[in-house]
Amino acid sequence: MNRLTHHFRHQVAAACCALLTACSGTQDPQAVMAAAKARMEAGEPAAAAIEIKNLMANDQAASGQLPALRSLLGQALLESGDPVGAEVELKRALQAGQPDDVVVPQLARALLAQQKHAELLNTLGGRQLASPDADAALRTTLATALRNRGEFGKATAEVNKALERKPEHVPALLLLASLHAADQRDKEAFEILQAVLRRDASNVQAWTIQGQLQAAKGQAAEAVAAFEKALKLKPDSVSAHAALVVLELSRNDVAAAKTRWEAMNKALPDNPQTRFHEAKVAFASGDARRARELTVPLLRTGDQNLGLLQLAAAVELKLKAPARAESLLGKAVALAPTAPVPRLMLAQAHLAGGQAAKATHVLRPLLQGEQPPEQALLLAARAALLQGAAQEADAWFAQAAKLYPGSQELANAAAVSGIRKNLTDDALNELQAVVNTQADHGAQLMLVSARLAKGQVEAAQATLAEMARKAPQDPFPHELAGRVALKQRDVAGARKHYEAALALDPAHYPAIAGLAGIDMADNQPDKALERFAKLLEREPDHLLALMAMAEVHERKPGGMAEAARLLERAVQTHPDQRGPTELLVELWLKQQKFTAAAAAAQSGLTHRPDDTGLLELLGKAQLGAAQAQQAATTYTKLAQLLPRSPEPWLRVAEIQLSQGRLAAATEAAAKARKVAPEALPVLRMVAGLAARAKRFDQALAAARDLQSAHPEEAAGYLIEGEVHLLEGDAGLAEKAWRLAMDKRNGTEAAQRLYALLSQQERKAEVDKMVAQWLSRHPKDTAFMLRLAGTEIDRKNYAAAEALLRKVHLQQPRNVDVLNNMAWLMTQQRKPGGVAYAERAMVFSPDNAVLMDTLAMAYATEKRFDEAIKTQTRAMTLMPESGALGLNLARIHLMAGDKPKATKVLQEVVAKPFAGQAEARQLLASLRGG
C-alpha cells in the first residue's frame, strides 16, 4: 500500500467515526477514542487531542473511560509537541489505574522531551514492564537520557537491556549504533544501520545516523547523500535538516550552512531547533549579538538542553560576559556531570573571569582518569600558572606531552619536564628557539613556567612580551605579566601590565580585579569601587563585579548595608549561583541578623535543595535565631546528604542537648559513631553524653576507646578526668588531667587542672603549675586567655590586663583581645581604651559589639557626643539588643542627661534580655529621683 492510500484510509476512518458520534446525539467514548487514534496515525495528533478533550469535558460521557482517555490524551499531546501537558495527563492516568505498560513508556518520552533527565532516571529507572515492547521502549528512553548526560557506559548497558527484552527493537538498535559511533566503533555502528535499512529502507532516523557517522569519518559527500535521502522520505525531518547545517559548519563553510538553514526554516518555520541552528550559524559567522538574541528566548523554555546551554555560554564568552557563561555552564555540568565539554568550557569561563582556583576544581574529575582530555591538561596548566604554581603547571604539560605525542602544541612539554630536572641555560635556550617558531600560547606558557621556576623573572617577562606581540589583541599575556610583576612586588610594573590588558579589553575582569587589589593595598577603596562600577555600567549583571564591590564595601566603615544591597542584587540576577547567596548569608551572620540569614539561605535552597554548604549555613542561622528544632531538621537533612561525615549528627546532638533532650542527643551521637567509630569529636560527644546521663561506666568506656584510638591525643584523658570529677573523685580527675597535659592538644586539660587547683585554694601549686605550663608552652594563648577570664571574674583587672598584653603581642589582629583590652581600660578608668577599640573596629568595621565597647571607652574619656553617636549606630545594627540600649542609657547618665536616659530605659525594659532586671531597677531609681 502506498503512503497516499495509507493516509487516505485513516482519514476516512476518522471521518466515519466522527459522523457516527455526531448522528447519535451523544458522544460514544469508544468511537471518539477510535477516531482520535485514527487521526494520530494520520499524523494529526493536535486534532486528536481536541476530540479527546471535548469528550472529557462531558463527565457523564467520559465516565468509566477516564484513565484510558487521559493516557490517549497524553500520547496525543506528546506527539503534537506539548510534552509538559503530556506529562500531566500521563501521570494522572497512572494515578487513575491505567496499566504501567501503556503509560510509562509515553511518560518517559515526555520527561525526556523536557530534558528532565534526573527525574526520568530516578522515578522510572527502576521499573521493569511486563510487555517486552513496552520495556524495550522504556529502556531505550532511559538510555537516551544517560547518553544526553554524557554517561555513555551506562547508556550502552541500558540499551543492551532493551535489546535483551526485544532483540529487533529498532529505536534501541539505532541508539546503540549512535553509541558505537561515539565510542569510535564505526564498523559495528555501520553494521547495525545496514541491518535496519535492509529491513526498512524508509527509516529516516537510520539514514540520519548513517550520515552523521559518515560526516565524522570525513566522508562529506556520502553524508550529504544520506541526509538528503532522509529529507526525501520526510521533508520536515528536524534531525536531517539540523545535521546538514552542522556538517557545513564543521567544514567552515558558513555560506553553505546558511543556505541549509534557510531550507530548514522553510520546512520548519516554528520549530525551536530552527532557531537554535540559526543561532549556530550566526555565531559561526561572527555575529555573537544576533546569536544571543536567538538563544535568550530559547533558554526560557530549554534551559535543560545541554547543546543550547553550551552554545549560549560560548556566545557569552565571546561577548566578554564570563559570569553569564559560568551560570549557563554550571547548569550544563549539573545536567551532564561526566561529560567533558561542559566542564572544559566552564573552566575556560572561570579562567576568563580570573578564577583560576575554580577552574582547577571543575577540571579535577576530568584529570583523574587514565587519559585526561588534552585540553583539560592545558587548562589545568594555565590555571596552575595563574596561581603561581609553576611546578604543577610543568607536571600537567609533561603529562599532556606523554599522552598526546602527536600534538604540535605539546611537542615541547617533555623538554620542560627535562628542564625541571636540569635547569641549564642551554636547555632553556633550546626551548626558546623552538617557541620562536610557534604562535600558540601552550609552548610559550611552558617556557614562562620554566623561566619562573629558575627565578629568571626578566626572561619570563620577555617571553610574555613576545606572546603579546604575536597576539596583539589578546589581553591575557599582559594580565599574566601583571601577576608575575605583583609576585615580585613590582607594583608599578603590575599596574602598567594590567592597564595594558584593559586597553585591549576594557571589560577584562582579571585585570580590573588586579588593579582593584592594588588600590585596596594602597588604602584607596573608593578607587577600587570606581573600577568595578565602570564594569557594571557595561555589564549591569556582572556577577564577579557585584561580589567584589560588596567585599570592598564590607571592609569600609558603615559599608555593610551597601554590601548587602549589592549581594541581594547579585542573588536576584544570578539565582542559580551559590556564591552570592553564601556571601549574603555570611554577611547577615556577621551582623547577627539571623532571621535574614535564614531567609537568604532558604531562598538559595529553592534553586539548589541539596546544596550542603547552604544547608550548613541555614543551620547556623536557625540556631542564631533560636529556631533549635528547625536547625535540628536542617542538620538531619545534611547528614543524609553527607552519609560519610559525622559532623551533621554531632550538630544534631548538640542542639538536642541544648534543649534538654538527652535521649535524642544520645541517639544522634550514636549515629555519628556509626559513621565514624573512632573519630575524636564523636567519642568525646558519646562519652560526654553518657556522663551527663550519669552512666559513668559507659562514659569511662568511651574515654578508654578514645585513648586507644588516639593515644597521642589528650582528649581521652581529659574526658576521663571529667567523668571522675562528676563521680566526686577529684584525685583521680587531677591524675587524668596531669596525664592529658603531656599529650597533644593538652591546653584544655591545663585549664581544667588550673580551675580545680584554684577551687581547692592550692595557691602555691596553682602558681607552680601555671609557671611550668607557660615555660613549656610560651605561645599557648588559649591558656592565657582562660587565666585572663578567671582574673576578670575575680575583678583582678590588672592581672587580666597583663595576660592579655602577652596575647596581644602574639596576636595583634585578634579582635576579641583588642575588645577585651579596651573594656579593661574602661573598667580601670585608664587611658588607652579608645585606641584598642578603634583598632578592633578596623578589622571588623560594622560589629555592633565592638561599637558598644568603643562607645563606653569614649564615655570613660568624657567624649560623650562620640559615645552617643557610636552607641546609637550599634543599636541600628542590632535593634533587638536590650544590652546595647542599657549601655546607651548609662552613657546619657554619665553625660548628665537623665531625661534621655529615662526615655531609652523605657524602651529597653520591654525587651527580654539578661540585664532586664538591672534596667528596670535603674529606671525605677531615675523616676524616684
Short mmCIF file of C-alpha atoms in Angstrom, two decimals, residues 131 143 178 204 215 255 257 263 273 286 342 356 374 393 399 410 413 434 456 487 552 590 646 796 844 850 883:
data_model
loop_
_atom_site.label_atom_id
_atom_site.label_comp_id
_atom_site.label_asym_id
_atom_site.label_seq_id
_atom_site.Cartn_x
_atom_site.Cartn_y
_atom_site.Cartn_z
CA SER A 131 5.45 -6.33 27.97
CA ALA A 143 19.49 5.06 27.66
CA SER A 178 24.99 6.11 17.73
CA VAL A 204 14.57 8.29 8.37
CA ALA A 215 30.46 13.01 8.35
CA ALA A 255 27.58 30.42 3.50
CA ALA A 257 25.37 26.38 6.34
CA ALA A 263 15.80 25.26 3.73
CA GLN A 273 15.50 23.68 16.58
CA GLY A 286 30.84 36.23 13.85
CA PRO A 342 30.69 21.45 29.63
CA ALA A 356 41.96 30.03 38.41
CA GLU A 374 44.34 17.20 26.04
CA ALA A 393 51.96 23.60 35.56
CA GLN A 399 51.64 14.53 31.23
CA LEU A 410 52.55 19.85 23.37
CA ALA A 413 56.28 19.67 27.17
CA VAL A 434 61.54 26.13 19.32
CA GLN A 456 64.55 34.21 35.65
CA LYS A 487 54.52 38.46 42.82
CA VAL A 552 35.09 46.28 49.34
CA LYS A 590 28.39 38.51 60.88
CA PRO A 646 29.74 12.52 61.40
CA ASN A 796 41.55 41.41 89.28
CA SER A 844 35.56 44.39 61.90
CA LEU A 850 32.82 46.32 69.22
CA ALA A 883 22.05 45.31 76.42
#
